[in-house]
Amino acid sequence: MSFDVARIRQDFPILGSMVRGKPLVFLDSGASAQKPRAVVQAMVRSMEERYANVHRGAYQLSEAATADYEAARAAVARFLNAADPREVIFTGNSTAAINLVAHSWGRGVMRPGQAVLISELEHHANIVPWQMLRDDGRGIELRVCRVTDSGELDMEDLAAKLADGKVGLVSIAHMSNVLGTVVPAERIVAMAHAAGAKVLFDGSQAVVHRKVDMQALGADFYVFTGHKLYGPTGIGVLWARLEHQERMPPFLGGGDMIASVSFERTTWAEPPAKFEAGTPPIVEAVGLHAAIDYVTAIGMPAVEAHERTLVDHAMRRLSDIDGLSLLGAAQDRGGVFAFGLDNAHAHDLATLLDRAGIAVRAGRHCAEPLHARFGVEGGTCRASFGLYTTEAEIDYLAEALTKAREFFS
Amino acid sequence: MSFDVARIRQDFPILGSMVRGKPLVFLDSGASAQKPRAVVQAMVRSMEERYANVHRGAYQLSEAATADYEAARAAVARFLNAADPREVIFTGNSTAAINLVAHSWGRGVMRPGQAVLISELEHHANIVPWQMLRDDGRGIELRVCRVTDSGELDMEDLAAKLADGKVGLVSIAHMSNVLGTVVPAERIVAMAHAAGAKVLFDGSQAVVHRKVDMQALGADFYVFTGHKLYGPTGIGVLWARLEHQERMPPFLGGGDMIASVSFERTTWAEPPAKFEAGTPPIVEAVGLHAAIDYVTAIGMPAVEAHERTLVDHAMRRLSDIDGLSLLGAAQDRGGVFAFGLDNAHAHDLATLLDRAGIAVRAGRHCAEPLHARFGVEGGTCRASFGLYTTEAEIDYLAEALTKAREFFS
Amino acid sequence: MFDDLRDLYQEVILDHGRKPRNLRRLQDADRSAKGDNPMCGDRMELFLKLAPDGSIADAAFEGRGCAISMASASLMTETVKGKSAAEAHKLGEGFRALAMTGTCPDCGASLADEMERLQPLSGVHEFPSRVKCATLAWHTLNAALDGGSKEASSE
Amino acid sequence: MFDDLRDLYQEVILDHGRKPRNLRRLQDADRSAKGDNPMCGDRMELFLKLAPDGSIADAAFEGRGCAISMASASLMTETVKGKSAAEAHKLGEGFRALAMTGTCPDCGASLADEMERLQPLSGVHEFPSRVKCATLAWHTLNAALDGGSKEASSE
Ligand SMILES: Cc1ncc(COP(=O)(O)O)c(C=O)c1O
Ligand SMILES: Cc1ncc(COP(=O)(O)O)c(C=O)c1O
């Protein structure tokens, strides 16, 4: 099937909107992607035809809803090429998934004297939970792998920081939400495992842009969030090996995560139920399933190829603009570009672009340390692409940036 | 406006379904309620017309989505008659909200030697997080207030267990999801405060059936869940006084809950942002807002009056059935009935009722200790009503129960 | 109202459900295991007495639950008596297929009689949430045969 | 393409944004406060020198941010010089109304000249996410006047 972006755009009702009298040019998919009609309709159908609370209901509607919810888990497992659907835990978003690991693995399994190794290019979601673990008085250290000037992970520094064998967990973004950098995941796994460390990848950005394969990757934990993958808000995924889930104490307590409860003693349900306390995001799971079906039908290789075209095009067009500086220049990168203009603050620039119908994000994109690392404390503008982004939109952005520079001159 | 249940039922597309050839009689609203068209449509509109990530976006769509999200917070505040919208924290469900308090207040503010006081009628969501706190080695004790044979809170026992002044927090269901009992909330607040304890109410059931008023109630924390209030899954609410939020350390770390991040030191955002890490349930907040508008337009007093009629009717019809025993007989109760038949196990009974198109839940309804308390370890069937429930449905249930008894005789 | 439920609740099921066979504790059991279906609260404990050749000399259980799970445990204990561990495992597999799909195409002629006896429970396949009630006894049997006093769960 | 943005980015704003007045540290300040808009990363520190009667003798700031926030801080420091604390608070209220709605109907004649001077920032009300850029300086002024070296936030 050839990739027909015009046809794809018709699947996204919102892309036909007008903003301040101009057609919407949505370049903020990295923050959250728009939803295809198939996702919206699946959620409507779930609520209007097949809704009830899941599990424990011995009647037909509840059985239907339970089947839908578990089918979503199986779909996520297939999407990740996981060995077993039970490796898939549903959470509220990526942030909740990483916090789950920081609590259950970090506080429940890691030992004093061990370290967590993150990097300078992390999103706050993959920084703050580990700082909180470090500051919790359990003797867990936090190490930070450097990033090179071109925005890549400094692999020598990674090796050096793994060398003493104290690192218990390496937790790194598979793809940066600011630089677009895709890290060499297999190599990281090999190095970490050789040094006795487990590996978590924050795949919030990566799964949107690449085919990922848990069995090939060999990591220990993998995290992503529904709303960036053209799915609903309110749902995220933690993929975790069953043997790790067995060792981890539960995080949140409540219904559905127990085997039996008495006031004296409570026993936990089997994984993954043990980590899904309370009524789960049922309708959101159905929506995520539809989103996965949607991107799978297009094909992740086609999505990736389209994006490579966009990235090359954007590189060419943006480098042509006087006074514009791009953050990072990684070899292996996805469709995310953070940039500054010499004579305009990121926020003023975003406001100008908004007037032209262009939605870009301005600020530090929940990656303040990375902005400090590159000396752009004031923030950057970020344009990020989805599978519905066109080269014409990038041309329009380039034109608007050129005019913006004139405006502020 | 008079309460016209036939008209109301037309707002719920699913209620017209057929189950195994029979019209659906949905009596499991206590587990999760069905959604009116207005909620579904609000979510569709959010995704098709006004979607982007909230906060930090300096463009029109993001401003629209942010306005919608914050309008939902304001709507919840009005619904609860809270003094300030900032008292409203969005979570994933009730379970997550209680866990938030157990972590941030329980581990962050309470001191060794203090106790948490719950009761025998709690849902697991209001038991397990406190057990986990007790078992966390922080010297926090867990006390359990007795329930009388008629299914009411034993107020003498409550007084006795508060007497030594060691209780730091009383955490009680405002309404039981099994017995239907509505507890004397104002009295509990007065007693707890007099003994130096804060009060959390698990309002998961109560807000669906009664007008609640935070300013009149005077509690410290209040919790409910969207999907039981005719709203979406994936969203819950923690209401917490601002002064308490100030004292509480954050629970989950990540984006949006910080003021500034460096690897050395991170500072927290102001309440309630401090407790909302990561991308929140944006579309779900819009749906919850629509649900609140929906029940508010009907009027909580009308909802309550309709329910009282149903409760009286059910009491009459169910007491007539030979061999049927009801759990609990509280004076002040909502539309939830747990029962057993002398010659049928709860699960067999639920399967029979399902064949008649009737959806009831069978089991221990996430309240295992309560079932042990009443000597019904094997579980009960539970019929629970929503604002769309009719007397005719209750008659049909009664008829089916009579026939079920014959079937198993 | 419930006539079509006679498929699921056949007379033999109701009978075994009401008066389960082998409902007792085996004091001199060689093997035992506990089974638990958290979904519906069914719990059971299974006891096995083994013959010198390792085959099942006697089987009994304690516990309580719904008609389906009691009948299944009752029929299971009757059916496995005299079977080798391998045969019992195979029967269990056959039964799980029966409970989930209503038939067991892979069940060879060698177990035909036993499968015939278990057939009344096949109606459960139309009730996904009840399948686990029917399979709990067999999960527990596996746990007992696999040699522990492990806790089995049909979830 | 951006002509209609001249409402927001009037020449006076661009001018103050590029060359903010009073952008310096007051070494002998009587009061100071830090302001922070986490939303867009704008940060500033405000310094006040008070006259014996408590009125604002001098005001200056350090910091960096977008054109709107720099222009607002620049205009604010110019406008509040010579004002009493009460007048400054009142001006701040008027300005917040202006930034959020585009007008200040409640602003009396007594402050007419000062409000006139701040008028160029009124265009910000059409950009909800930018209002906080404009009001940060005034939040920080309140914090300084209320006497601390408190941290102000426009969130
Ligand atoms: C009284 C009570 N508390 C807590 C809960 C948990 O709600 P949720 O599963 O949405 O977290 C429920 C519903 O299951 C309930 O009835
Ligand atoms: C790399 C990365 N990690 C984590 C997150 C957090 O995702 P969420 O806000 O859905 O939890 C994001 C997106 O904001 C991200 O880009």
PDB file of C-alpha atoms in Angstrom, chain A residues 20 22 345-356 358 362-364 368 375-379 396 399-401 403-404 406-409, chain D residues 1-11 14 18 36-43 64-69 123 126-130 133:
ATOM      1  CA  ARG A  20      -7.867  32.612  12.970  1.00  0.00           C
ATOM      2  CA  LYS A  22      -6.235  30.249   8.223  1.00  0.00           C
ATOM      3  CA  HIS A 345      11.938  34.912  21.849  1.00  0.00           C
ATOM      4  CA  ALA A 346      10.398  31.470  21.456  1.00  0.00           C
ATOM      5  CA  HIS A 347       7.105  32.612  22.905  1.00  0.00           C
ATOM      6  CA  ASP A 348       6.759  35.601  20.647  1.00  0.00           C
ATOM      7  CA  LEU A 349       7.615  33.411  17.715  1.00  0.00           C
ATOM      8  CA  ALA A 350       4.985  30.830  18.635  1.00  0.00           C
ATOM      9  CA  THR A 351       2.379  33.560  18.890  1.00  0.00           C
ATOM     10  CA  LEU A 352       3.284  34.822  15.444  1.00  0.00           C
ATOM     11  CA  LEU A 353       3.128  31.351  13.978  1.00  0.00           C
ATOM     12  CA  ASP A 354      -0.233  30.796  15.661  1.00  0.00           C
ATOM     13  CA  ARG A 355      -1.520  33.832  13.766  1.00  0.00           C
ATOM     14  CA  ALA A 356      -0.497  32.064  10.605  1.00  0.00           C
ATOM     15  CA  ILE A 358       0.658  27.076  12.659  1.00  0.00           C
ATOM     16  CA  ALA A 362       7.299  27.097  22.767  1.00  0.00           C
ATOM     17  CA  GLY A 363       9.205  26.652  25.998  1.00  0.00           C
ATOM     18  CA  ARG A 364      11.435  23.965  27.370  1.00  0.00           C
ATOM     19  CA  GLU A 368      14.673  21.934  31.252  1.00  0.00           C
ATOM     20  CA  GLY A 375      22.477  27.164  26.756  1.00  0.00           C
ATOM     21  CA  VAL A 376      18.931  27.956  25.685  1.00  0.00           C
ATOM     22  CA  GLU A 377      17.364  28.464  29.109  1.00  0.00           C
ATOM     23  CA  GLY A 378      14.805  30.795  27.583  1.00  0.00           C
ATOM     24  CA  GLY A 379      13.343  27.923  25.627  1.00  0.00           C
ATOM     25  CA  TYR A 396       4.632  27.068   4.918  1.00  0.00           C
ATOM     26  CA  GLU A 399       7.999  30.854   4.883  1.00  0.00           C
ATOM     27  CA  ALA A 400       6.367  32.006   8.100  1.00  0.00           C
ATOM     28  CA  LEU A 401       9.685  31.832   9.958  1.00  0.00           C
ATOM     29  CA  LYS A 403       8.576  36.565   7.632  1.00  0.00           C
ATOM     30  CA  ALA A 404       8.678  36.384  11.417  1.00  0.00           C
ATOM     31  CA  GLU A 406      11.466  40.374   9.282  1.00  0.00           C
ATOM     32  CA  PHE A 407       8.618  41.236  11.638  1.00  0.00           C
ATOM     33  CA  PHE A 408      10.897  41.406  14.646  1.00  0.00           C
ATOM     34  CA  SER A 409      13.821  43.049  12.816  1.00  0.00           C
TER      35      SER A 409
ATOM     36  CA  MET D   1       1.211  37.472   6.918  1.00  0.00           C
ATOM     37  CA  PHE D   2       1.457  39.008  10.365  1.00  0.00           C
ATOM     38  CA  ASP D   3      -0.002  42.438   9.794  1.00  0.00           C
ATOM     39  CA  ASP D   4      -2.835  41.940  12.218  1.00  0.00           C
ATOM     40  CA  LEU D   5      -0.273  41.164  14.904  1.00  0.00           C
ATOM     41  CA  ARG D   6       0.621  44.843  15.012  1.00  0.00           C
ATOM     42  CA  ASP D   7      -2.207  45.048  17.557  1.00  0.00           C
ATOM     43  CA  LEU D   8      -0.234  42.901  19.927  1.00  0.00           C
ATOM     44  CA  TYR D   9       3.266  43.848  18.952  1.00  0.00           C
ATOM     45  CA  GLN D  10       2.850  47.587  18.666  1.00  0.00           C
ATOM     46  CA  GLU D  11       5.999  49.554  17.962  1.00  0.00           C
ATOM     47  CA  LEU D  14       8.812  45.979  20.330  1.00  0.00           C
ATOM     48  CA  ARG D  18      14.305  45.227  22.598  1.00  0.00           C
ATOM     49  CA  ASP D  36       8.825  33.175  37.651  1.00  0.00           C
ATOM     50  CA  ASN D  37       6.477  32.064  34.916  1.00  0.00           C
ATOM     51  CA  PRO D  38       7.126  28.336  34.665  1.00  0.00           C
ATOM     52  CA  MET D  39       4.787  28.156  31.703  1.00  0.00           C
ATOM     53  CA  CYS D  40       7.147  29.997  29.387  1.00  0.00           C
ATOM     54  CA  GLY D  41      10.365  30.164  31.344  1.00  0.00           C
ATOM     55  CA  ASP D  42      10.284  33.904  31.950  1.00  0.00           C
ATOM     56  CA  ARG D  43      12.157  34.845  35.098  1.00  0.00           C
ATOM     57  CA  ARG D  64      14.964  37.824  30.482  1.00  0.00           C
ATOM     58  CA  GLY D  65      11.932  36.669  28.672  1.00  0.00           C
ATOM     59  CA  CYS D  66       9.727  37.274  25.711  1.00  0.00           C
ATOM     60  CA  ALA D  67       9.043  40.705  24.224  1.00  0.00           C
ATOM     61  CA  ILE D  68       5.743  40.947  26.073  1.00  0.00           C
ATOM     62  CA  SER D  69       7.183  40.252  29.491  1.00  0.00           C
ATOM     63  CA  GLY D 123      -3.793  43.459  22.866  1.00  0.00           C
ATOM     64  CA  GLU D 126      -6.682  37.941  22.780  1.00  0.00           C
ATOM     65  CA  PHE D 127      -3.901  35.475  23.583  1.00  0.00           C
ATOM     66  CA  PRO D 128      -4.841  33.702  26.800  1.00  0.00           C
ATOM     67  CA  SER D 129      -1.551  31.868  27.043  1.00  0.00           C
ATOM     68  CA  ARG D 130       0.356  35.153  26.858  1.00  0.00           C
ATOM     69  CA  CYS D 133       3.796  37.060  30.306  1.00  0.00           C
TER      70      CYS D 133
END
